[in-house]
Tab-separated table of C-alpha atoms in Angstrom:
chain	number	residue	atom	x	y	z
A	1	UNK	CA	0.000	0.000	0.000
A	2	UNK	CA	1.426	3.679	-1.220
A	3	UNK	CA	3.217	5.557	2.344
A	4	UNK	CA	1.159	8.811	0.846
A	5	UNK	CA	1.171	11.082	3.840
A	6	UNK	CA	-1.522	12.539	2.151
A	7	UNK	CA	-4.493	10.137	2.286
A	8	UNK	CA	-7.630	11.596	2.730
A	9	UNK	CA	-9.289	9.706	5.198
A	10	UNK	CA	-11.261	11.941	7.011
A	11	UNK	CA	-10.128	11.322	10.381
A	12	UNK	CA	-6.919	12.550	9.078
A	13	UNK	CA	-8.616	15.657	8.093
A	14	UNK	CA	-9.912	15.997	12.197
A	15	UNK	CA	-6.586	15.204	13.504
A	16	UNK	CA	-3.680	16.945	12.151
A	17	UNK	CA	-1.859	15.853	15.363
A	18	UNK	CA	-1.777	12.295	13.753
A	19	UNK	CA	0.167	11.550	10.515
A	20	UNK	CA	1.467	8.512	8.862
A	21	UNK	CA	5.303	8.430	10.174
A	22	UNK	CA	7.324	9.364	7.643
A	23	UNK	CA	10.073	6.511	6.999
A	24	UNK	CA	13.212	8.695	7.562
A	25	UNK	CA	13.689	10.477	10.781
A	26	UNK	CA	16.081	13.499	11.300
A	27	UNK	CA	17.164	15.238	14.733
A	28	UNK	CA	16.773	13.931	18.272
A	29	UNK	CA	13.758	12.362	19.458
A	30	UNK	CA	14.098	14.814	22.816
A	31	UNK	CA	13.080	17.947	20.229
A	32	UNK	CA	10.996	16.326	18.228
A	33	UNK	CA	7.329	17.711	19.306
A	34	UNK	CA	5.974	14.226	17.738
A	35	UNK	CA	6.558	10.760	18.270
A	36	UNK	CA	6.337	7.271	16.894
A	37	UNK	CA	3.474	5.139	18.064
A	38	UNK	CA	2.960	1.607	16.461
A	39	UNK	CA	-0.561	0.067	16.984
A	40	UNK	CA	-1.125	-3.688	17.251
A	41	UNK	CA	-4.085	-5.259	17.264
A	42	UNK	CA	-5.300	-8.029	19.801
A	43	UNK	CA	-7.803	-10.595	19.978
A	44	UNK	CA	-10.853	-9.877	17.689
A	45	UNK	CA	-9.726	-6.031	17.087
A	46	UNK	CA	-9.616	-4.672	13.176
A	47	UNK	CA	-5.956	-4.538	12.466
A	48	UNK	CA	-5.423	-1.031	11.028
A	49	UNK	CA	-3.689	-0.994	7.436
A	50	UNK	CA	-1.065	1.793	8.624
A	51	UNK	CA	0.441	0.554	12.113
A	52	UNK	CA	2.203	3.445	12.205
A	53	UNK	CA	1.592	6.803	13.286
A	54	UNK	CA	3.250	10.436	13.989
A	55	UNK	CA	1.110	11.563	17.436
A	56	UNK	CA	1.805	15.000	18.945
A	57	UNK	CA	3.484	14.702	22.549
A	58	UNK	CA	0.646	16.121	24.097
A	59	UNK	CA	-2.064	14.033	22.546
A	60	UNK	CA	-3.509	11.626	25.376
A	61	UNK	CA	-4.461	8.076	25.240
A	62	UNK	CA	-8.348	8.795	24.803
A	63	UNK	CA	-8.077	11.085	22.234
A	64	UNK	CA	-5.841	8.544	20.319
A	65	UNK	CA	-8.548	5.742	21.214
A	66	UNK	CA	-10.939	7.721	19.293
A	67	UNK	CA	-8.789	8.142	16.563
A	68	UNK	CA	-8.677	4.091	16.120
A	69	UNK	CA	-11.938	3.523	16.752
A	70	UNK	CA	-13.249	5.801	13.645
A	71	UNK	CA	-10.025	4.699	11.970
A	72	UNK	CA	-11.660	1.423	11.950
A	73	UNK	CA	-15.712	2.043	11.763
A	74	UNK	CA	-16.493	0.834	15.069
A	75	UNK	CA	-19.356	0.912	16.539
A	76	UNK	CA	-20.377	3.955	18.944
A	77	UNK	CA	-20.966	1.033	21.856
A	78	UNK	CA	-17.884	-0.640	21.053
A	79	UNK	CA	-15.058	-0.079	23.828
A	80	UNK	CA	-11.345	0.018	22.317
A	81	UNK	CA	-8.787	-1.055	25.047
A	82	UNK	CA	-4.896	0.248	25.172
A	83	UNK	CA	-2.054	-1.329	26.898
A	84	UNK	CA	1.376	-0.256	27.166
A	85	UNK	CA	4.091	-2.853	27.321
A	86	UNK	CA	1.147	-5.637	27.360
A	87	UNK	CA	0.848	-5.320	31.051
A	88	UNK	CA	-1.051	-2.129	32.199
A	89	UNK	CA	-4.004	0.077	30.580
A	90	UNK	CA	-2.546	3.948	30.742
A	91	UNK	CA	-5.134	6.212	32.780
A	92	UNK	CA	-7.457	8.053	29.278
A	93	UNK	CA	-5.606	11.446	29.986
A	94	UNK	CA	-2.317	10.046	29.805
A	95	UNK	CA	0.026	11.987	27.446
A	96	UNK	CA	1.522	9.458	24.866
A	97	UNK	CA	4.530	11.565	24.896
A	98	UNK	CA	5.051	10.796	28.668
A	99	UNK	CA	4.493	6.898	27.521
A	100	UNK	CA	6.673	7.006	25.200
A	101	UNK	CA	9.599	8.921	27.719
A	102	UNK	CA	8.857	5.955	30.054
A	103	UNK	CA	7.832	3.209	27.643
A	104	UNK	CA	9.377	3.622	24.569
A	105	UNK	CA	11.902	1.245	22.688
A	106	UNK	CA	13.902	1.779	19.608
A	107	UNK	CA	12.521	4.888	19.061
A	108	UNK	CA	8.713	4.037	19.377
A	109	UNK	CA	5.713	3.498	21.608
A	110	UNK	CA	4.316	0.150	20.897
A	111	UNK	CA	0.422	0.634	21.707
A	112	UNK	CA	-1.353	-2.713	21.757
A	113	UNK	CA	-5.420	-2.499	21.556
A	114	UNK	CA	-8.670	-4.676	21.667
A	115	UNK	CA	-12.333	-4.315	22.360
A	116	UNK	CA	-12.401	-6.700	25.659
A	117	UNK	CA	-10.048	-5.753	28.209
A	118	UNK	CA	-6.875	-8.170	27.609
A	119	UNK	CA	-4.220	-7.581	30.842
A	120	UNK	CA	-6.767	-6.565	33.196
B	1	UNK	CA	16.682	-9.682	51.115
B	2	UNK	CA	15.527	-6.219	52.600
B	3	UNK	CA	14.436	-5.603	55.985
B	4	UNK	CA	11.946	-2.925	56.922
B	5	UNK	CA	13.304	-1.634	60.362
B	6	UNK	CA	10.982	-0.891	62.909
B	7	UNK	CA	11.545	3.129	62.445
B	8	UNK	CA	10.816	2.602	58.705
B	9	UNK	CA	7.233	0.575	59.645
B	10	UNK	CA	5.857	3.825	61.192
B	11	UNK	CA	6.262	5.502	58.723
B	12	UNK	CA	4.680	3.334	56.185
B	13	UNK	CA	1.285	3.479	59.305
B	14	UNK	CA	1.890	7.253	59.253
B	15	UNK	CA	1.301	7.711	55.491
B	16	UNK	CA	-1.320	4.711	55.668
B	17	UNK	CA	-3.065	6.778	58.283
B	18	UNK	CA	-3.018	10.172	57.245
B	19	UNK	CA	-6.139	12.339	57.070
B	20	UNK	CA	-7.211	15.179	55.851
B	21	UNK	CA	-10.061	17.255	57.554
B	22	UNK	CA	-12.762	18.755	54.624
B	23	UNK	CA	-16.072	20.620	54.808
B	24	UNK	CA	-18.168	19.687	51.192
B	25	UNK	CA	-20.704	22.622	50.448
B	26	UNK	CA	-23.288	22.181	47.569
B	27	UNK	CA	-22.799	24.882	44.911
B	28	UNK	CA	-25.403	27.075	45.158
B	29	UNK	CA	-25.945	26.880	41.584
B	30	UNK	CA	-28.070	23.369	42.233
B	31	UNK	CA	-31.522	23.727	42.867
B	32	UNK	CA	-33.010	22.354	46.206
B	33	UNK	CA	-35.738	21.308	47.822
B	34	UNK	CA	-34.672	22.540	51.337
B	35	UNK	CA	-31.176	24.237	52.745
B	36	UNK	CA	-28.057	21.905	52.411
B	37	UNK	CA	-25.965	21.810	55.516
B	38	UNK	CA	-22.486	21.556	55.180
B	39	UNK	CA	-21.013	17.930	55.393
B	40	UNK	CA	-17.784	17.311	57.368
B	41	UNK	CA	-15.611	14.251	56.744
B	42	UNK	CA	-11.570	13.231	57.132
B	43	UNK	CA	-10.004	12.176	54.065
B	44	UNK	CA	-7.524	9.526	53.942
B	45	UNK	CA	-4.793	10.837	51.909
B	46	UNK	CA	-3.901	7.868	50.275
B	47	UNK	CA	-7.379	6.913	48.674
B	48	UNK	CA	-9.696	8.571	45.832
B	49	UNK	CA	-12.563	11.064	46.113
B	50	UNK	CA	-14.922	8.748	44.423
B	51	UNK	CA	-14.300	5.945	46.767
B	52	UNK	CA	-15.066	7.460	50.096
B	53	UNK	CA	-17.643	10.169	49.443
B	54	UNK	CA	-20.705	7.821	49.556
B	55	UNK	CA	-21.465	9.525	52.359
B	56	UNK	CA	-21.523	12.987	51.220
B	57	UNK	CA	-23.631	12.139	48.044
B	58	UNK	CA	-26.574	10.668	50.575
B	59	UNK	CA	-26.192	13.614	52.816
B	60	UNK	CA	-27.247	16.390	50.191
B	61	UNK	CA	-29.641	14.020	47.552
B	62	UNK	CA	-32.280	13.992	50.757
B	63	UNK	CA	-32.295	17.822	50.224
B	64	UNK	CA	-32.226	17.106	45.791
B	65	UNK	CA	-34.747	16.374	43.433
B	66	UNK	CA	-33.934	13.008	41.385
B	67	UNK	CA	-34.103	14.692	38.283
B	68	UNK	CA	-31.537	17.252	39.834
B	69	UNK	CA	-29.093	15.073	40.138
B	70	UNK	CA	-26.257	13.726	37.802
B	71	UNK	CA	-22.751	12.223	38.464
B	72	UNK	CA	-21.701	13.941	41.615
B	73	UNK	CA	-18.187	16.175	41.075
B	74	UNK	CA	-16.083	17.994	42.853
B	75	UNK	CA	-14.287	21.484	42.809
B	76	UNK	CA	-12.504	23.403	45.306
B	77	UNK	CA	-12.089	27.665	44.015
B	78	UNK	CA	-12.923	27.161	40.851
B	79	UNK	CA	-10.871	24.170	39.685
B	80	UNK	CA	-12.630	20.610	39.172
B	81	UNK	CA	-10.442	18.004	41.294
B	82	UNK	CA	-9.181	14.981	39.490
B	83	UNK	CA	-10.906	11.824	41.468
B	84	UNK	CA	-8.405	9.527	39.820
B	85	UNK	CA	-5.271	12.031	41.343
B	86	UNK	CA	-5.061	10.433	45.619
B	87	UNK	CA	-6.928	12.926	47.877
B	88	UNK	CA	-3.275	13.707	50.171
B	89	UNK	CA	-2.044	15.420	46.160
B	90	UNK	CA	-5.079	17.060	45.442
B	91	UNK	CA	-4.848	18.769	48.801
B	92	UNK	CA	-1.348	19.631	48.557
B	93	UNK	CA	-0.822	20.520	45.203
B	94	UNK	CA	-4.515	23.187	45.532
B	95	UNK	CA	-4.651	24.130	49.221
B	96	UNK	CA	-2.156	23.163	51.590
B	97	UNK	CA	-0.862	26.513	52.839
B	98	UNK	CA	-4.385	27.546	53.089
B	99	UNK	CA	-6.780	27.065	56.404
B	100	UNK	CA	-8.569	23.683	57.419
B	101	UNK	CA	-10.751	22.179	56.826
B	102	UNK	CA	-10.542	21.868	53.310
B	103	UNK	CA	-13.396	23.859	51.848
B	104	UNK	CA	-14.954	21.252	48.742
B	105	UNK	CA	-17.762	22.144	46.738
B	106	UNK	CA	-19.870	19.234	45.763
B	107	UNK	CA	-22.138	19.473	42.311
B	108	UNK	CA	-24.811	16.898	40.759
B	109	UNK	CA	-25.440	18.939	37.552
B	110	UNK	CA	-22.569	20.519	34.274
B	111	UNK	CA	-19.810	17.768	34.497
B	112	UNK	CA	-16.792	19.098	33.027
B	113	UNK	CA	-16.032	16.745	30.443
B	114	UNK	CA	-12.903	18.496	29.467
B	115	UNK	CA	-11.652	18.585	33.324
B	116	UNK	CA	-12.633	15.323	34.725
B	117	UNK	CA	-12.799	11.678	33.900
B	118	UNK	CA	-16.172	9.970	34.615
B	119	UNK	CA	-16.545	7.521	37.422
B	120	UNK	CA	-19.709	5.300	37.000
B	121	UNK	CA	-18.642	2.476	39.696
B	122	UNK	CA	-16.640	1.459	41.867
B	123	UNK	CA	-15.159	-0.778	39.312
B	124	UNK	CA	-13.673	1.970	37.759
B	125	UNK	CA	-11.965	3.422	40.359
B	126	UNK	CA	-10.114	-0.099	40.949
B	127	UNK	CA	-9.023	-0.514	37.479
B	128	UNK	CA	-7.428	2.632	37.680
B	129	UNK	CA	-5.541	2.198	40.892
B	130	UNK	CA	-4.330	-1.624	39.428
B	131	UNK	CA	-3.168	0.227	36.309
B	132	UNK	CA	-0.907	2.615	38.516
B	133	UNK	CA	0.102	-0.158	40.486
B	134	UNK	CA	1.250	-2.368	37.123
B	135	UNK	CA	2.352	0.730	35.728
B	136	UNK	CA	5.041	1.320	38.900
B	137	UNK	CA	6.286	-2.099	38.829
B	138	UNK	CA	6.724	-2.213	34.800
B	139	UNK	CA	9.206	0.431	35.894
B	140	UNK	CA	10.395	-1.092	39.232
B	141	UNK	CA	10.647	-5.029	38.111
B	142	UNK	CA	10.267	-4.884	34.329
B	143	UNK	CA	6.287	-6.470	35.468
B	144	UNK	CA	7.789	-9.782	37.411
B	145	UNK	CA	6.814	-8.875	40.719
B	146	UNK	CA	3.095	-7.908	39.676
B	147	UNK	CA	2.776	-11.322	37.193
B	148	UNK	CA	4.091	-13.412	39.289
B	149	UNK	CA	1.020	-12.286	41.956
B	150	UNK	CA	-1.638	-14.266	41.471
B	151	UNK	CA	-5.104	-12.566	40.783
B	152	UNK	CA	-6.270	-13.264	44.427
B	153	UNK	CA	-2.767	-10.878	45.539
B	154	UNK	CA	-3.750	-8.204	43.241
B	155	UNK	CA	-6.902	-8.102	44.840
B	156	UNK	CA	-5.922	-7.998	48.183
B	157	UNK	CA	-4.206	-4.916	47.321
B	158	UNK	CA	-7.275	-2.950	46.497
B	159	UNK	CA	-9.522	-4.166	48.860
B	160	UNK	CA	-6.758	-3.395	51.932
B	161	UNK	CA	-7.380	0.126	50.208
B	162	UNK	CA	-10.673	-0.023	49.668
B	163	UNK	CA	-11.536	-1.104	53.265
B	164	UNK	CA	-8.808	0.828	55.255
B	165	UNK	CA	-6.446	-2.527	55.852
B	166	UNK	CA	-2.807	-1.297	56.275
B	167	UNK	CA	-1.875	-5.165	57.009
B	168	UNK	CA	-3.766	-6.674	54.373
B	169	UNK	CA	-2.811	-4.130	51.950
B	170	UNK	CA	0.763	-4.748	53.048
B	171	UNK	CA	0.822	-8.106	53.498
B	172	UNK	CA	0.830	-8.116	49.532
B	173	UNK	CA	3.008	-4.703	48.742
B	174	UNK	CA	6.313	-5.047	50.457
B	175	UNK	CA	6.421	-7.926	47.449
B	176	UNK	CA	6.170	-4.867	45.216
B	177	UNK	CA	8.882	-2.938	47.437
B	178	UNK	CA	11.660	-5.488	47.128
B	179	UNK	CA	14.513	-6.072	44.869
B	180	UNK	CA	17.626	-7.579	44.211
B	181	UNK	CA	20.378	-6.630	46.782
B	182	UNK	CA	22.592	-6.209	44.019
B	183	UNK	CA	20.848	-3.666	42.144
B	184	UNK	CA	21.249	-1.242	45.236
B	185	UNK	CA	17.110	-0.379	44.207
B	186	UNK	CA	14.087	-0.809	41.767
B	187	UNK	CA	15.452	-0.377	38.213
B	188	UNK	CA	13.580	2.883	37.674
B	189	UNK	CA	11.124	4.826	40.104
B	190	UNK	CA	7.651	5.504	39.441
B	191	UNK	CA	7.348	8.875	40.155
B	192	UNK	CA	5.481	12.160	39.251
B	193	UNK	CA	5.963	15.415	39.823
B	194	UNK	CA	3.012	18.018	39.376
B	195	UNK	CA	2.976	22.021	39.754
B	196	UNK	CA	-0.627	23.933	39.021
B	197	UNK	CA	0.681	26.414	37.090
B	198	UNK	CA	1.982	24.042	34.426
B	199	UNK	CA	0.212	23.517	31.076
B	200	UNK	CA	1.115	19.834	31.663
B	201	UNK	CA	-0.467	17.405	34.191
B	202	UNK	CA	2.723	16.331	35.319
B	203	UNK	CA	6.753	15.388	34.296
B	204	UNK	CA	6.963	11.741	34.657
B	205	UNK	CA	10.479	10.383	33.110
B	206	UNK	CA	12.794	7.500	33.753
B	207	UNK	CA	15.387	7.546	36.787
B	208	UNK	CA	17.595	4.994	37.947
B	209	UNK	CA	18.036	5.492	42.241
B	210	UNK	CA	21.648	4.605	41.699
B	211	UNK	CA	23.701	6.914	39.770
B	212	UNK	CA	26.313	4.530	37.084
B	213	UNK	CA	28.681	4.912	39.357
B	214	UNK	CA	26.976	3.525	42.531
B	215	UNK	CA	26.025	6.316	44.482
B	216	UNK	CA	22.793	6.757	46.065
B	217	UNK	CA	20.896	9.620	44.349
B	218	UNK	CA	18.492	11.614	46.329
B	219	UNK	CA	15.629	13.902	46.323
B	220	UNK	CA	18.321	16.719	45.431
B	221	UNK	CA	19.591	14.519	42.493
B	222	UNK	CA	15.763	14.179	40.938
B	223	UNK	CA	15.003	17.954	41.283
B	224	UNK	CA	18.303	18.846	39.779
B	225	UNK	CA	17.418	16.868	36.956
B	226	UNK	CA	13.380	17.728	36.552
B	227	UNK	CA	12.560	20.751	37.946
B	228	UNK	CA	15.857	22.512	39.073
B	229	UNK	CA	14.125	26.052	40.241
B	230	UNK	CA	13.010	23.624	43.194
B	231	UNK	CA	16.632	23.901	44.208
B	232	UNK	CA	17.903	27.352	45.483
B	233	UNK	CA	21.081	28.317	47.183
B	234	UNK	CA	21.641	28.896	50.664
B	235	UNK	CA	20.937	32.688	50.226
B	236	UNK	CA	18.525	32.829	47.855
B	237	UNK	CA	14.795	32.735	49.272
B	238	UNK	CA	13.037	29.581	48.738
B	239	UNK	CA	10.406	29.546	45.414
B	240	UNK	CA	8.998	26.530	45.893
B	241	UNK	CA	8.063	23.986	48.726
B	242	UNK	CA	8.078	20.508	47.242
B	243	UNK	CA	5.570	18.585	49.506
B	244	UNK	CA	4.883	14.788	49.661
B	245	UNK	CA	2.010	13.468	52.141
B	246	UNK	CA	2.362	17.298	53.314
B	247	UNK	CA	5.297	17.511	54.273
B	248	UNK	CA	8.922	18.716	53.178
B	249	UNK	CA	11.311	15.506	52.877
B	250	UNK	CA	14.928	17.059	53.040
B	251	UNK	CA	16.838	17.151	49.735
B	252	UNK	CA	19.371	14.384	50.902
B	253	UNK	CA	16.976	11.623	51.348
B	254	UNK	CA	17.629	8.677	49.076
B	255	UNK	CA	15.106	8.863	46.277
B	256	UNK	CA	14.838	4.882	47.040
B	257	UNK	CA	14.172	5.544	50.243
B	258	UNK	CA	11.238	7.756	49.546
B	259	UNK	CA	10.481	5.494	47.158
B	260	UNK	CA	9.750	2.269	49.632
B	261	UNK	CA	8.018	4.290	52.198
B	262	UNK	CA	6.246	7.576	51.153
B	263	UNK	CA	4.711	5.909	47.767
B	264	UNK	CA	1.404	5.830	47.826
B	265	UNK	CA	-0.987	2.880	47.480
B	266	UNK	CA	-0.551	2.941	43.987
B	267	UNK	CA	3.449	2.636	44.114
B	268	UNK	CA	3.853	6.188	43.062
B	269	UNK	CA	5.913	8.549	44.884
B	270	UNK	CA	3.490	11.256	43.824
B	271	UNK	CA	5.701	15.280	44.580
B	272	UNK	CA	3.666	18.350	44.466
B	273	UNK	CA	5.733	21.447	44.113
B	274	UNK	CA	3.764	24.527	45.050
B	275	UNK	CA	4.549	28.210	45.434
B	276	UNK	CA	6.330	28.813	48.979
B	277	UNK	CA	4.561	31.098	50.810
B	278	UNK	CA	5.281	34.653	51.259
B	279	UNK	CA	4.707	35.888	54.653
């Protein structure tokens, strides 16, 4: 599938704070006002055709929540889940950039989701 | 193997124990059928709005009509307070340096959806507090300690909090508070650090409570390296107070220490950092 950064989808229209990561990266991650999130699916969840995403620092787990579940059509009464590090579910106004300080490996925040709760 | 010393244990009942006196006053912008009284209560520090208010809700709904009355919320001068933040930081980081008891207004009606996170259940309330807890020992353990609890353990952990049981509640955490004698200390500490006049809730980042060469770092040490206008010289005028469980730990103490016996429930060593006051 093409890497345009410029798909129109319209939830990329709504959040400007979340792009497709572009696939070079220049300057130090400490700067950089976005960072690297990579979304995997779990259980019966959609997996999303682009995995990976440029989120603003300041975004916070909810907000990003939202952005998967219209990402992938759910339903308004369907839940979406997200664990960090497959062991704990981050508090909804969690910034991911905090995550990501804490979290973080080879310069990304892996972000696992599902619509049951998976780790409790 | 680590020892708690007898000195050490009172301090863990101390924090355990610690209450706050507050006065909840309806807003006068809710409608009512008769006057509301005031409703005096002590807050434990360590526990959650949500979770020991049941009395205040009953209190003012016998003065409410049902259709009056929403998810009850909290605000003290203006500013919603964060359920899911433990009472003891709330208090400190908003009114500490100001006169008891704590003067809380309660509403039914307008929840700030932008403020405030919604708390339908009980349930809720103990999902979040297992998530801190799993949350401070990914950072502490890498996760062993907590998955190597069985789901029984983890649940003697909330209800100890839920129910006001230091020794049940600790029966299960000093697993949580131990670690190789090698490492000198938990791999990172869970921390935060939270000021109200930041745009950001709080700085959370990784730090190791042995420096690479294998000295003990400190309070001192985590300021320098977070927030360093905490730290003044001797004849400067102090800016800040930085307050846990109300009170000012000196700069020297071992940031493991504080760590293993002023965390809260949740594992978190939670530091509020508030204007010192001018008098």
């Amino acid at each position: 599938m093409s890497d345009n950064a410029e798909s129109p989808t319209e939830t990329q229209k709504d959040d400007p704070s979340i792009q497709h990561a572009a696939t070079e990266h220049t300057g130090a991650s400490d700067e950089k006002k976005k960072i690297d999130v990579l979304l995997k699916a779990v259980g019966d969840a959609p997996i999303m055709k682009t995995k990976k995403w440029s989120v603003e620092r300041g975004r916070t787990v909810q907000s990003l929540a939202q952005f998967i579940s219209r990402f992938l059509k759910l339903e308004a009464s369907e839940q979406l889940f997200i664990y960090v590090n497959q062991s704990f579910a981050p508090s909804p106004d969690q910034e991911v950039g905090v995550l990501f300080e804490c979290f973080g490996s080879d310069g990304k925040l892996v972000l696992h989701y599902c619509k049951s709760q998976a780790w409790g | 193997r680590k020892v708690i010393m007898a000195d050490d244990k009172d301090v863990l009942r101390d924090v355990w124990f610690g209450r706050i006196p507050a006065c909840f006053t309806l807003s006068p912008e809710e409608t009512t059928e008769r006057e509301a009284e005031p409703y005096y209560l002590l807050l434990p520090r360590v526990s959650y709005l949500t979770l020991v208010t049941d009395k205040v809700k009953k209190h003012f709904l016998r003065v409410m009509k049902t259709e009056d009355v929403e998810e009850m919320w909290f605000e003290y001068e203006g500013t919603p307070l964060k359920w899911h933040y433990p009472i003891g930081v709330l208090f400190d980081l908003h009114a500490s340096n100001t006169a008891l008891p704590w003067n809380v207004t309660v509403h039914f009606k307008n929840f700030p959806e932008r403020d405030l996170l919604h708390c339908s259940s009980n349930s809720v309330i103990e999902a979040h507090f297992m998530s801190c807890i799993k949350e401070a020992d990914a950072l502490k353990h890498k996760s062993q300690v907590i998955n190597d609890m069985q789901k029984k353990d983890h649940k003697q952990l909330w209800m100890g909090l839920q129910n006001d049981k230091f020794d049940q509640f600790w029966a299960m955490n000093r697993k949580l508070m131990e670690y190789p004698t090698e490492e000198g200390g938990f791999r990172y500490i869970p921390f935060r650090i939270y000021q109200t006049t930041s745009d950001r809730p709080f700085i959370q980042k990784l730090f190791r409570p042995v420096s690479p060469e294998g000295h003990t770092l400190t309070l001192g040490d985590l300021l320098k390296e977070l927030f360093p206008a905490a730290i003044c010289a001797e004849d400067e005028p102090k800016r800040f107070q930085v307050m846990i469980h109300g009170i000012e730990p000196l700069l020297e103490t071992p940031i493991q220490w504080l760590s293993e016996h002023l965390s809260h429930p949740d594992n978190f060593l939670h530091i509020s950092i508030i204007p010192a006051p001018s008098d």
